[in-house]
Every structure is written in C-alpha cells, then in structure tokens.
CSV table of C-alpha atoms in Angstrom, one decimal:
chain,number,residue,atom,x,y,z
A,1,MET,CA,36.3,-6.8,-31.1
A,2,GLY,CA,38.5,-8.1,-27.8
A,3,PHE,CA,37.6,-5.3,-25.6
A,4,GLY,CA,35.8,-6.9,-22.4
A,5,GLN,CA,37.9,-10.3,-22.1
A,6,ALA,CA,38.4,-11.2,-18.9
A,7,GLN,CA,42.4,-10.3,-17.8
A,8,GLY,CA,42.1,-12.3,-14.5
A,9,GLU,CA,41.0,-11.0,-11.0
A,10,ARG,CA,43.1,-8.0,-11.4
A,11,GLY,CA,40.4,-5.6,-12.2
A,12,ILE,CA,37.7,-6.5,-9.7
A,13,MET,CA,36.5,-4.4,-7.4
A,14,GLY,CA,37.8,-5.3,-4.1
A,15,THR,CA,41.3,-6.2,-5.2
A,16,HIS,CA,42.3,-3.5,-7.1
A,17,PHE,CA,40.8,0.1,-6.7
A,18,SER,CA,39.8,1.7,-10.0
A,19,SER,CA,38.1,5.0,-10.9
A,20,LEU,CA,38.2,4.2,-14.5
A,21,PHE,CA,36.9,0.7,-14.7
A,22,PHE,CA,34.1,-1.3,-12.8
A,23,ASP,CA,32.7,-4.5,-12.8
A,24,SER,CA,29.0,-5.2,-12.9
A,25,PRO,CA,28.0,-8.3,-10.9
A,26,PRO,CA,26.3,-11.2,-12.9
A,27,VAL,CA,23.5,-9.7,-14.5
A,28,PRO,CA,19.8,-11.2,-13.8
A,29,ARG,CA,18.6,-13.6,-16.5
A,30,SER,CA,15.3,-11.6,-16.3
A,31,ILE,CA,17.0,-8.6,-17.7
A,32,ARG,CA,18.4,-10.8,-20.5
A,33,ALA,CA,14.7,-11.6,-21.1
A,34,ILE,CA,13.1,-8.5,-21.7
A,35,GLY,CA,15.4,-6.7,-23.3
A,36,GLU,CA,15.4,-5.9,-27.4
A,37,GLU,CA,18.7,-5.8,-29.3
A,38,LYS,CA,20.0,-3.0,-30.7
A,39,GLU,CA,23.5,-2.0,-32.4
A,40,PHE,CA,25.5,0.9,-31.9
A,41,PRO,CA,28.1,2.4,-34.8
A,42,PRO,CA,31.4,3.9,-33.1
A,43,GLY,CA,30.7,7.4,-31.8
A,44,SER,CA,26.9,7.0,-31.5
A,45,MET,CA,25.5,8.2,-27.9
A,46,LEU,CA,23.3,5.3,-26.1
A,47,VAL,CA,22.3,7.9,-23.4
A,48,GLU,CA,22.5,11.3,-24.0
A,49,ASN,CA,23.8,13.6,-21.0
A,50,ASN,CA,21.4,15.7,-19.0
A,51,ALA,CA,18.5,14.3,-21.2
A,52,PRO,CA,15.5,12.2,-20.1
A,53,ILE,CA,15.8,8.7,-21.1
A,54,GLU,CA,13.2,5.9,-22.5
A,55,GLY,CA,14.9,2.9,-21.2
A,56,CYS,CA,18.5,1.9,-20.0
A,57,TYR,CA,20.7,-0.3,-21.9
A,58,TYR,CA,22.5,-4.0,-20.9
A,59,ILE,CA,26.1,-3.6,-22.5
A,60,VAL,CA,26.1,-6.8,-24.1
A,61,GLU,CA,29.6,-6.6,-26.3
A,62,GLY,CA,31.4,-3.2,-27.3
A,63,LEU,CA,33.4,-0.8,-25.8
A,64,VAL,CA,31.2,2.4,-24.1
A,65,PHE,CA,32.8,5.7,-22.4
A,66,ALA,CA,30.7,7.6,-20.3
A,67,VAL,CA,31.0,11.3,-21.5
A,68,ASP,CA,30.3,14.7,-19.9
A,69,PHE,CA,30.2,17.5,-22.0
A,70,THR,CA,31.0,21.1,-20.5
A,71,ARG,CA,28.6,23.8,-21.6
A,72,ASN,CA,30.9,24.8,-24.0
A,73,GLY,CA,31.2,21.6,-26.0
A,74,GLU,CA,34.5,20.4,-24.5
A,75,LYS,CA,34.2,16.7,-23.9
A,76,VAL,CA,35.4,14.9,-21.0
A,77,LEU,CA,35.7,11.0,-20.7
A,78,GLY,CA,34.5,9.4,-17.6
A,79,LEU,CA,34.0,5.7,-16.6
A,80,VAL,CA,34.8,2.7,-19.2
A,81,ILE,CA,32.1,-0.1,-19.6
A,82,ASP,CA,34.0,-2.8,-21.5
A,83,ARG,CA,32.3,-5.8,-20.1
A,84,ASP,CA,28.6,-6.6,-19.8
A,85,ALA,CA,26.8,-4.0,-17.5
A,86,LEU,CA,23.7,-1.7,-17.3
A,87,VAL,CA,23.8,1.8,-18.4
A,88,GLY,CA,21.1,4.7,-17.8
A,89,GLU,CA,19.5,2.8,-14.6
A,90,THR,CA,20.3,5.5,-12.3
A,91,SER,CA,18.1,7.9,-14.5
A,92,LEU,CA,15.3,5.5,-14.5
A,93,LEU,CA,15.6,5.0,-10.9
A,94,LEU,CA,15.3,8.7,-10.0
A,95,ASP,CA,13.2,9.7,-12.7
A,96,MET,CA,15.5,12.6,-13.7
A,97,PRO,CA,18.3,13.1,-16.4
A,98,PHE,CA,21.6,12.1,-15.3
A,99,PRO,CA,24.6,14.6,-16.3
A,100,MET,CA,26.5,11.9,-17.8
A,101,GLY,CA,26.2,10.3,-21.2
A,102,PHE,CA,27.3,7.1,-22.6
A,103,GLN,CA,29.1,6.8,-26.1
A,104,ALA,CA,30.2,3.5,-27.9
A,105,GLN,CA,33.5,3.5,-28.9
A,106,ILE,CA,33.6,0.6,-31.1
A,107,LYS,CA,30.6,-1.2,-32.8
A,108,THR,CA,28.6,-2.1,-29.7
A,109,ARG,CA,25.7,-4.7,-29.1
A,110,ALA,CA,23.0,-3.8,-26.2
A,111,LEU,CA,19.6,-4.9,-25.4
A,112,PHE,CA,17.0,-2.1,-24.9
A,113,ILE,CA,15.0,-2.3,-21.7
A,114,PRO,CA,12.0,0.2,-21.9
A,115,LYS,CA,11.7,2.5,-18.6
A,116,ALA,CA,8.3,0.8,-17.6
A,117,ASP,CA,9.7,-3.1,-18.1
A,118,PHE,CA,12.8,-1.8,-16.2
A,119,LEU,CA,11.0,-0.4,-13.2
A,120,ASP,CA,8.0,-3.2,-13.1
A,121,LEU,CA,10.9,-5.7,-12.9
A,122,PHE,CA,12.9,-4.0,-10.4
A,123,HIS,CA,9.6,-3.6,-7.8
A,124,ARG,CA,9.0,-7.3,-8.7
A,125,ASP,CA,12.3,-8.9,-8.7
A,126,LYS,CA,14.4,-9.4,-5.5
A,127,GLU,CA,17.6,-10.2,-7.8
A,128,LEU,CA,17.4,-7.2,-9.9
A,129,SER,CA,17.3,-4.9,-7.2
A,130,GLN,CA,19.9,-6.3,-5.5
A,131,TYR,CA,21.8,-6.2,-8.8
A,132,VAL,CA,21.1,-2.6,-9.1
A,133,ALA,CA,21.9,-1.8,-5.5
A,134,LEU,CA,25.8,-3.5,-6.3
A,135,LEU,CA,26.2,-1.8,-9.6
A,136,VAL,CA,25.3,1.7,-8.4
A,137,ALA,CA,27.5,1.4,-5.8
A,138,ARG,CA,30.4,0.4,-7.8
A,139,LYS,CA,29.9,3.0,-10.0
A,140,MET,CA,29.7,5.4,-7.3
A,141,PHE,CA,32.7,4.4,-6.4
A,142,ALA,CA,34.3,5.0,-9.6
A,143,VAL,CA,32.9,8.0,-9.8
A,144,LYS,CA,33.7,9.3,-6.6
A,145,GLY,CA,37.6,8.5,-7.3
A,146,PHE,CA,37.3,9.9,-10.8
A,147,TYR,CA,36.0,13.2,-10.0
A,148,SER,CA,38.4,13.7,-7.0
A,149,ASN,CA,41.2,13.0,-9.0
A,150,LEU,CA,40.5,15.5,-11.7
A,151,GLY,CA,40.0,18.0,-8.9
A,152,LYS,CA,42.7,17.2,-6.7
A,153,GLU,CA,45.8,15.7,-8.4
A,154,PRO,CA,48.3,17.5,-11.0
A,155,VAL,CA,48.2,16.6,-14.6
A,156,VAL,CA,51.3,14.9,-14.7
A,157,TRP,CA,49.8,12.3,-11.9
A,158,ARG,CA,46.3,11.9,-13.7
A,159,VAL,CA,48.2,10.9,-16.8
A,160,CYS,CA,50.2,8.5,-14.6
A,161,ASN,CA,47.3,7.0,-13.3
A,162,ILE,CA,45.2,6.5,-16.6
A,163,ILE,CA,48.0,4.4,-17.9
A,164,LEU,CA,48.1,2.2,-14.4
A,165,GLU,CA,44.7,1.9,-14.7
A,166,PHE,CA,44.7,0.3,-18.3
A,167,SER,CA,47.8,-1.5,-17.7
A,168,HIS,CA,45.9,-3.0,-14.4
A,169,ARG,CA,42.9,-3.7,-16.6
A,170,TYR,CA,44.6,-4.7,-20.1
A,171,GLY,CA,47.9,-5.8,-19.1
A,172,LYS,CA,49.4,-8.7,-20.5
A,173,ASP,CA,53.1,-10.0,-19.2
A,174,PHE,CA,55.8,-9.2,-22.1
A,175,GLU,CA,59.5,-9.1,-21.8
A,176,GLY,CA,59.1,-9.1,-17.9
A,177,GLY,CA,57.3,-6.2,-18.1
A,178,THR,CA,53.5,-5.2,-18.8
A,179,LEU,CA,52.2,-4.6,-22.3
A,180,ILE,CA,48.7,-2.7,-22.5
A,181,ALA,CA,46.4,-4.5,-24.6
A,182,PHE,CA,44.2,-1.7,-25.6
A,183,PRO,CA,44.6,1.1,-28.5
A,184,LEU,CA,45.5,4.4,-26.1
A,185,SER,CA,46.5,7.5,-27.7
A,186,HIS,CA,47.4,10.7,-26.4
A,187,GLN,CA,44.2,12.0,-27.5
A,188,LEU,CA,42.3,9.3,-25.4
A,189,ILE,CA,44.5,10.0,-22.5
A,190,ALA,CA,43.7,13.8,-22.9
A,191,ASP,CA,40.1,13.3,-22.6
A,192,PHE,CA,40.1,10.6,-19.9
A,193,ALA,CA,42.8,13.3,-17.8
A,194,ASN,CA,40.8,16.3,-18.9
A,195,ALA,CA,44.2,17.6,-20.3
A,196,ASN,CA,45.4,19.3,-23.3
A,197,ARG,CA,46.7,16.6,-25.7
A,198,VAL,CA,50.2,18.8,-26.5
A,199,THR,CA,50.6,18.4,-22.5
A,200,VAL,CA,50.0,14.8,-22.8
A,201,THR,CA,52.5,14.3,-25.3
A,202,LYS,CA,55.1,16.3,-23.6
A,203,CYS,CA,54.2,14.2,-20.3
A,204,MET,CA,54.5,10.6,-22.0
A,205,GLN,CA,57.9,11.9,-23.6
A,206,SER,CA,59.2,12.7,-20.1
A,207,LEU,CA,57.9,9.2,-18.7
A,208,THR,CA,59.7,7.5,-21.6
A,209,LYS,CA,62.9,9.1,-21.1
A,210,LYS,CA,62.5,8.1,-17.5
A,211,GLY,CA,62.1,4.4,-18.5
A,212,LEU,CA,58.7,4.4,-17.1
A,213,VAL,CA,56.5,4.2,-20.1
A,214,ARG,CA,57.6,2.2,-23.7
A,215,ARG,CA,56.1,2.4,-27.0
A,216,ILE,CA,56.5,-1.1,-28.5
A,217,ASN,CA,55.0,-1.4,-31.7
A,218,ASN,CA,51.7,0.6,-31.8
A,219,VAL,CA,51.1,0.1,-28.1
A,220,TYR,CA,51.9,1.2,-24.7
A,221,GLY,CA,54.0,-1.0,-22.5
A,222,VAL,CA,55.2,-0.1,-18.9
A,223,PRO,CA,58.5,-2.1,-17.9
A,224,ASP,CA,58.0,-2.0,-14.3
A,225,VAL,CA,54.3,-1.5,-12.8
A,226,PRO,CA,55.7,-0.7,-9.5
A,227,ARG,CA,58.2,1.3,-10.3
A,228,LEU,CA,55.5,3.8,-11.9
A,229,GLU,CA,53.3,3.0,-9.0
A,230,ALA,CA,55.9,4.5,-6.9
A,231,TYR,CA,56.6,7.5,-9.3
A,232,THR,CA,53.1,8.3,-9.6
A,233,LYS,CA,52.9,8.7,-5.6
A,234,THR,CA,55.3,11.4,-5.7
A,235,GLN,CA,53.2,13.2,-8.1
A,236,ALA,CA,50.2,13.3,-5.8
A,237,SER,CA,49.2,16.7,-4.5
A,238,SER,CA,49.3,15.5,-1.3
A,239,TYR,CA,52.7,14.2,-1.2
A,240,ARG,CA,53.9,17.6,-3.0
A,241,ASN,CA,52.4,19.2,-0.2
A,242,THR,CA,54.1,17.4,2.5
A,243,LEU,CA,57.7,17.9,1.1
B,1,MET,CA,17.7,20.4,17.2
B,2,GLY,CA,15.8,21.7,14.3
B,3,PHE,CA,17.8,20.5,11.6
B,4,GLY,CA,16.1,17.7,9.7
B,5,GLN,CA,12.8,19.2,9.6
B,6,ALA,CA,11.6,19.3,5.9
B,7,GLN,CA,11.2,22.7,4.3
B,8,GLY,CA,8.2,21.5,1.9
B,9,GLU,CA,9.3,19.5,-1.3
B,10,ARG,CA,12.0,22.0,-2.4
B,11,GLY,CA,14.9,19.7,-1.6
B,12,ILE,CA,13.5,16.8,-2.9
B,13,MET,CA,15.3,14.9,-5.7
B,14,GLY,CA,13.7,15.4,-9.0
B,15,THR,CA,12.6,19.0,-8.3
B,16,HIS,CA,16.0,20.4,-7.3
B,17,PHE,CA,19.3,19.0,-8.3
B,18,SER,CA,21.5,19.4,-5.5
B,19,SER,CA,25.2,18.4,-4.8
B,20,LEU,CA,25.6,18.7,-1.3
B,21,PHE,CA,21.9,17.1,0.1
B,22,PHE,CA,20.6,14.0,-0.9
B,23,ASP,CA,17.0,12.7,0.5
B,24,SER,CA,16.8,9.1,1.2
B,25,PRO,CA,13.8,7.3,0.5
B,26,PRO,CA,11.7,6.0,3.4
B,27,VAL,CA,13.8,3.7,5.3
B,28,PRO,CA,12.3,0.0,5.5
B,29,ARG,CA,11.3,-1.0,8.8
B,30,SER,CA,13.1,-4.1,9.0
B,31,ILE,CA,16.2,-1.9,9.3
B,32,ARG,CA,14.6,-0.2,12.4
B,33,ALA,CA,13.8,-3.5,13.9
B,34,ILE,CA,17.6,-4.8,13.9
B,35,GLY,CA,19.5,-1.5,14.8
B,36,GLU,CA,21.1,-0.8,18.0
B,37,GLU,CA,20.9,2.9,19.3
B,38,LYS,CA,24.1,4.8,19.8
B,39,GLU,CA,24.8,8.4,20.3
B,40,PHE,CA,27.7,10.4,19.0
B,41,PRO,CA,28.8,13.6,20.6
B,42,PRO,CA,29.7,16.6,17.8
B,43,GLY,CA,33.0,15.9,16.2
B,44,SER,CA,33.1,12.3,16.3
B,45,MET,CA,33.1,9.9,13.6
B,46,LEU,CA,30.3,7.3,12.7
B,47,VAL,CA,32.4,6.1,9.9
B,48,GLU,CA,36.1,6.6,9.3
B,49,ASN,CA,37.4,7.0,6.0
B,50,ASN,CA,39.5,4.4,4.2
B,51,ALA,CA,38.8,2.2,6.6
B,52,PRO,CA,37.0,-1.3,7.2
B,53,ILE,CA,33.8,-1.2,8.9
B,54,GLU,CA,32.0,-3.4,11.2
B,55,GLY,CA,28.3,-2.2,10.2
B,56,CYS,CA,26.5,0.9,8.9
B,57,TYR,CA,24.4,3.3,10.5
B,58,TYR,CA,21.0,4.8,10.3
B,59,ILE,CA,20.6,8.1,11.3
B,60,VAL,CA,17.7,9.0,13.4
B,61,GLU,CA,18.6,12.4,14.2
B,62,GLY,CA,21.1,15.0,14.0
B,63,LEU,CA,23.4,16.2,11.6
B,64,VAL,CA,26.2,14.3,9.9
B,65,PHE,CA,28.8,15.3,7.2
B,66,ALA,CA,30.5,13.3,4.6
B,67,VAL,CA,34.3,14.1,5.0
B,68,ASP,CA,37.6,13.4,3.0
B,69,PHE,CA,40.8,14.0,4.5
B,70,THR,CA,43.6,14.6,2.0
B,71,ARG,CA,46.8,12.7,3.0
B,72,ASN,CA,48.4,15.9,4.6
B,73,GLY,CA,45.2,16.0,6.8
B,74,GLU,CA,43.2,19.0,5.2
B,75,LYS,CA,39.7,18.2,5.8
B,76,VAL,CA,37.4,18.8,2.5
B,77,LEU,CA,33.3,18.4,3.7
B,78,GLY,CA,30.9,16.9,1.2
B,79,LEU,CA,27.5,15.7,1.5
B,80,VAL,CA,25.3,16.9,4.3
B,81,ILE,CA,22.7,14.1,6.2
B,82,ASP,CA,20.5,16.1,7.9
B,83,ARG,CA,17.3,13.6,7.4
B,84,ASP,CA,17.2,10.0,8.2
B,85,ALA,CA,19.4,7.6,5.9
B,86,LEU,CA,21.7,5.1,5.9
B,87,VAL,CA,25.4,5.7,6.1
B,88,GLY,CA,28.4,3.4,5.4
B,89,GLU,CA,26.0,0.7,3.3
B,90,THR,CA,28.3,1.0,0.1
B,91,SER,CA,31.4,-0.1,2.3
B,92,LEU,CA,29.3,-3.1,3.3
B,93,LEU,CA,28.1,-4.1,-0.1
B,94,LEU,CA,31.3,-3.5,-1.9
B,95,ASP,CA,33.2,-5.1,1.4
B,96,MET,CA,35.8,-2.4,1.2
B,97,PRO,CA,36.7,0.5,2.9
B,98,PHE,CA,35.2,3.5,0.8
B,99,PRO,CA,37.2,6.8,0.7
B,100,MET,CA,34.6,8.9,2.6
B,101,GLY,CA,34.0,9.1,6.3
B,102,PHE,CA,31.3,10.5,7.9
B,103,GLN,CA,31.5,12.8,11.2
B,104,ALA,CA,28.6,13.8,13.5
B,105,GLN,CA,28.0,18.0,13.3
B,106,ILE,CA,25.9,18.0,16.6
B,107,LYS,CA,24.7,15.4,18.9
B,108,THR,CA,23.3,12.8,16.7
B,109,ARG,CA,21.4,9.4,17.3
B,110,ALA,CA,21.8,6.4,14.9
B,111,LEU,CA,21.0,2.9,14.8
B,112,PHE,CA,24.1,0.7,14.3
B,113,ILE,CA,23.3,-2.4,11.9
B,114,PRO,CA,26.0,-5.1,12.3
B,115,LYS,CA,27.6,-6.1,8.6
B,116,ALA,CA,26.2,-9.7,8.9
B,117,ASP,CA,22.7,-8.6,9.8
B,118,PHE,CA,22.9,-5.9,7.3
B,119,LEU,CA,24.0,-8.1,4.3
B,120,ASP,CA,21.5,-11.0,5.2
B,121,LEU,CA,18.7,-8.4,5.1
B,122,PHE,CA,19.9,-7.3,2.2
B,123,HIS,CA,19.6,-10.8,0.4
B,124,ARG,CA,16.3,-11.6,2.3
B,125,ASP,CA,14.4,-8.4,1.8
B,126,LYS,CA,13.5,-7.0,-1.3
B,127,GLU,CA,12.2,-3.9,0.4
B,128,LEU,CA,15.6,-3.2,1.6
B,129,SER,CA,17.6,-3.8,-1.7
B,130,GLN,CA,15.1,-1.7,-3.4
B,131,TYR,CA,15.7,0.8,-0.9
B,132,VAL,CA,19.5,0.7,-0.9
B,133,ALA,CA,19.6,1.0,-4.5
B,134,LEU,CA,17.8,4.2,-4.8
B,135,LEU,CA,19.7,5.5,-1.8
B,136,VAL,CA,22.9,4.9,-3.5
B,137,ALA,CA,21.7,6.1,-6.8
B,138,ARG,CA,20.7,9.6,-5.0
B,139,LYS,CA,24.0,9.5,-3.1
B,140,MET,CA,26.0,9.0,-6.7
B,141,PHE,CA,24.0,11.6,-8.3
B,142,ALA,CA,25.1,14.2,-5.5
B,143,VAL,CA,28.8,12.6,-5.2
B,144,LYS,CA,29.1,13.4,-9.2
B,145,GLY,CA,27.8,16.8,-8.9
B,146,PHE,CA,29.9,17.8,-5.5
B,147,TYR,CA,33.0,16.3,-7.2
B,148,SER,CA,32.8,17.7,-10.8
B,149,ASN,CA,31.8,21.2,-9.3
B,150,LEU,CA,35.5,21.4,-7.2
B,151,GLY,CA,37.3,20.3,-10.0
B,152,LYS,CA,35.5,22.4,-12.7
B,153,GLU,CA,34.3,25.5,-11.1
B,154,PRO,CA,35.9,28.5,-9.5
B,155,VAL,CA,35.5,29.5,-6.1
B,156,VAL,CA,33.5,32.5,-6.2
B,157,TRP,CA,30.7,30.2,-8.5
B,158,ARG,CA,31.3,27.1,-5.4
B,159,VAL,CA,30.7,29.6,-2.8
B,160,CYS,CA,27.5,31.0,-4.4
B,161,ASN,CA,26.3,27.7,-4.9
B,162,ILE,CA,26.7,26.7,-1.7
B,163,ILE,CA,25.0,29.4,-0.2
B,164,LEU,CA,22.0,28.5,-3.0
B,165,GLU,CA,22.0,24.7,-2.0
B,166,PHE,CA,21.5,26.0,1.7
B,167,SER,CA,19.1,28.4,0.8
B,168,HIS,CA,16.9,25.6,-1.3
B,169,ARG,CA,17.5,23.3,1.9
B,170,TYR,CA,17.1,25.6,4.6
B,171,GLY,CA,15.3,28.7,3.4
B,172,LYS,CA,12.4,30.6,5.1
B,173,ASP,CA,10.5,33.5,3.7
B,174,PHE,CA,11.8,36.7,5.5
B,175,GLU,CA,10.9,40.1,4.3
B,176,GLY,CA,10.4,39.2,0.6
B,177,GLY,CA,13.7,37.4,0.9
B,178,THR,CA,15.0,34.2,2.1
B,179,LEU,CA,16.6,33.6,5.2
B,180,ILE,CA,18.9,30.5,5.8
B,181,ALA,CA,17.7,28.7,8.7
B,182,PHE,CA,21.2,27.0,9.4
B,183,PRO,CA,24.3,28.0,11.4
B,184,LEU,CA,26.4,29.0,8.0
B,185,SER,CA,30.2,30.2,9.3
B,186,HIS,CA,32.8,31.4,6.8
B,187,GLN,CA,34.8,28.4,7.7
B,188,LEU,CA,31.9,26.0,7.1
B,189,ILE,CA,31.5,27.4,3.7
B,190,ALA,CA,35.2,27.4,3.3
B,191,ASP,CA,35.6,23.6,4.1
B,192,PHE,CA,32.5,22.7,1.7
B,193,ALA,CA,33.8,24.4,-1.2
B,194,ASN,CA,37.7,23.5,-0.6
B,195,ALA,CA,38.6,27.0,-0.2
B,196,ASN,CA,40.7,29.0,1.8
B,197,ARG,CA,38.9,30.8,4.9
B,198,VAL,CA,39.9,34.4,4.1
B,199,THR,CA,39.1,33.9,0.4
B,200,VAL,CA,35.5,33.0,1.6
B,201,THR,CA,35.6,36.2,3.9
B,202,LYS,CA,36.4,38.1,0.4
B,203,CYS,CA,34.1,36.5,-1.5
B,204,MET,CA,31.1,37.0,0.9
B,205,GLN,CA,32.1,40.7,1.4
B,206,SER,CA,31.8,41.2,-2.2
B,207,LEU,CA,28.3,39.5,-2.4
B,208,THR,CA,27.0,41.5,0.3
B,209,LYS,CA,28.3,44.8,-1.4
B,210,LYS,CA,26.1,43.6,-4.4
B,211,GLY,CA,23.5,43.2,-2.2
B,212,LEU,CA,22.9,39.2,-3.1
B,213,VAL,CA,23.6,38.0,0.4
B,214,ARG,CA,22.7,39.9,3.6
B,215,ARG,CA,23.5,39.2,7.3
B,216,ILE,CA,20.5,39.3,9.6
B,217,ASN,CA,21.3,39.0,13.5
B,218,ASN,CA,23.4,35.9,13.2
B,219,VAL,CA,22.1,34.0,10.1
B,220,TYR,CA,22.5,34.5,6.2
B,221,GLY,CA,19.7,35.5,3.9
B,222,VAL,CA,19.5,36.1,0.2
B,223,PRO,CA,17.1,38.8,-0.7
B,224,ASP,CA,16.2,37.6,-4.0
B,225,VAL,CA,17.2,33.9,-5.0
B,226,PRO,CA,16.8,34.3,-8.8
B,227,ARG,CA,19.1,37.1,-8.5
B,228,LEU,CA,21.7,34.9,-6.9
B,229,GLU,CA,21.2,32.3,-9.3
B,230,ALA,CA,21.3,34.5,-12.6
B,231,TYR,CA,25.1,35.9,-10.9
B,232,THR,CA,26.1,32.2,-10.1
B,233,LYS,CA,25.5,31.3,-13.7
B,234,THR,CA,27.9,34.1,-14.8
B,235,GLN,CA,30.6,32.8,-12.7
B,236,ALA,CA,30.4,29.5,-14.2
B,237,SER,CA,33.8,28.4,-15.8
B,238,SER,CA,31.4,27.1,-19.2
B,239,TYR,CA,30.3,30.8,-19.0
B,240,ARG,CA,33.5,32.5,-18.8
B,241,ASN,CA,34.8,30.1,-21.3
B,242,THR,CA,32.5,31.4,-24.1
B,243,LEU,CA,32.3,35.0,-23.4
C-alpha cells in the first residue's frame, strides 16, 4: 500500500505542528536486528489498551491507529502511525499498561521486540535511549494537541483540523488545489473527531457548499488550503469567545 | 516549604495512576554539574508556553505548575511539579516551542541548563538520554490522562478526581481519615478542572454535605478515601452512559 510514503518535509515536526501525525526519528539498526517479524491483518490489535504487554513493535510497513475505548465501548481514534516507528515502548519503560491501544488498519508488518530484549538494549545502547527520548517527545507533543483539541474545540473546528492535517500529510497538487491521497470517510473523520457520523456528514456538506472542501471521484480535495486554514481559525473556541 | 516531601510510595508511577503528578527518575549528576542556579518568585514563569526557550530547568526545590493559556487569556493549570525534575527538555529535543508553560507557585529554586549544553550532554551521556526517555514517558502518561479527563469527564468527576489525586499525593492519616497537607482552594481546584469557581464551590458544598469531604481548620480532608473513589466512579461519563 502507498501509505507511509514521504510527502516531502511538510509533515515533519518542526515545520508543521500536528496533533494526528508524528514522525519517528531514524530507527536504530540495533532494533531491527533483534525484532521478529509478524504480520497483522486489518482490524487486529498490535497492543491492547490498558493491558500489560510482552514487548513493543517496530512498524515496518502498514497503517496503525492509536485507539482509545471508552468504558462503554465507544471507539475514539488518536494518533496515526503511517511511517516506521516504535509503538508500545512507553508501557515497557514505565512497566505499566498504557491507556492507548494500537490497531492495524491495513495489512501491517511489524517487528516484535520482547520486553527483556528491549529494556536490555535501552540500558546498553545510547543510540536507542536517544531515539526513544526523541520519539516519546514527539508523541507527547501530538497527544497533548490531540486531547486538548477534543476537549476545547467545537466539532466544526475538529473536522476542519482533521481535513487540514490529512491534506498536509497526504496532499498532492491537483488543479491548483490539494488532493488528499488517503481514503478518508465520514466515519473515519467522526472517529478521529470523537463526533457523531451524522454531524460530520452535515459539517462536510456545509464545507462543500462553502467551496472549502471538494469530493473528486472517490477522494477529498481542498481547493484552497490557506482559505480552509483561515476558516478553521474562525471556528476555534478562543476566536468565538473574543467576538 | 514542605511541598515535595515524599509521602511514601503512594504517588510513584506504577502504584497509583496520576494525571496531575508524575515522578521524575533520579536526575543524573551530570545535569547538576552544568546547571546555573536561579530563583523564581511566586507567579513568575520559568518557561513561557508557545515560546522558543534558551534552555531547560532542573527544579531543585519549590512548586511549579504547567499552565496553558487559551488565546483569550483563560488560564488552565496542568501538571504539578513538586519534586525534583526537568522542565522544558521536550522543547529543546524537538527544537520547537511546546504549548505548555511552567509557572512557579511558591519561591522556587532551579538550575538553568543552556540549550547547547543540554543537547551536547544528551548526545554524549547515556545516563541522561535514558533519564530523559523515562521522564518524558511519565509526563506523556500524565498529559494523556489530564487532557482526556478534561474532554471526557463531567465537572463533578474532575473535582473529585483532583481531590483524590491530592489526597494520594499529600494525604496524611488523621482521625481515621486522610488530611490533605496542601493549601487547596476552590480557585485552584477550578483552575485544574478548567471549571468555574462558583461551580466548584457548589460542588464542594455538595461533597461536604454527603460527608465525602471535610474542611478541618484550613485544609481539606477526605474521611473515607475508598468511599470518595467509589462515588467518583459513579460520576464518570462512561458510568452514566451505561445506566
């Protein structure tokens, strides 16, 4: 699959803030050497949330979403891992379950690194501890942004933000605008925005009517990214409060 | 000041999950060696949010709150740093401003570690990169919990949770119950819960009437922590939804 292909430097931390995506620093060779390859079909969990884990995973290829399940089973999607990165390392470092799970969205190949091997390498290998520090810092940045937005910002803002995030990450130039080369659906946007699908559909209809979003064949496009960015700002709770 | 004194192991990650407090692993000696001591009066900012920083701080003694300011100037308090720990390291690692600031609440002593010195040591010293990885992992855990709660849980739950967090961290046995050895105020609880002070006052009155919270001289007490924990669970959004 084409997910995970670089789209230039636009999505790299430091040039564009993202609450959905993060980029892993280059994974140390030592990690690749000790991992055992496993394959995950779409929908399967690499790491269950709130459960102790036996090891962490280095995602080689595929697409993985962080998932939160509320206690009544409602699924909330979080970060997107679409390029090579470790998942589960935080649980191992803290020796406790982490409240986020990781679910394969398409067929995903990952190296399984057993807990003892990971911790041993972490203590021996400076390159690995540096890598983990940088990785967790980037994840924390995204996690902070993601959950603040869910709490603070209205649904319209969250929907616009998700479209902008995907257009920064997967945008391709098309007829003077940007085409999002990712199979976004209303349901998917709703899961990321922690919103009702019907609400998202209404929201997308309104954005389409305003010319801020277009549907071209089977994918979404943003005819004018700066215009959508400007509109999104006006929908933020802080903007509304100062009116 | 007495803040930051150990209260046994109850607050240590791994034994009690916390979204307000985190414990730093032991700070490497190398950090202490290169820092320059500074003193911060109450109310002063060690690190401004969303601003580039010249270095990070190792808090030696005092009390520091993470603060978020909404764009219209509303203050939301986040994590509490009441024991020795680094702040600002994530900004330096990512080479970008972090959306959280850090404010001294009482007179605070901290070592300033210039950016270049910190990054140099991070790349040279395995002990430091391991420390930073563990520290950021603990911070991420707390940040995830804190912002999820703000978004997901009703005000009553958040207020109860803050009282429980402080009673786990600062609780002292007193007349068969727990006394919170920290100067909590309604305003402070409101700032942590991102709620209105008047709402918090009503909430505290209701908790007092139910016998879940007591005011003894100038501090709060929890006569029966397990009972308050049980009550808090019934106020969670997930519990309400399953009724």
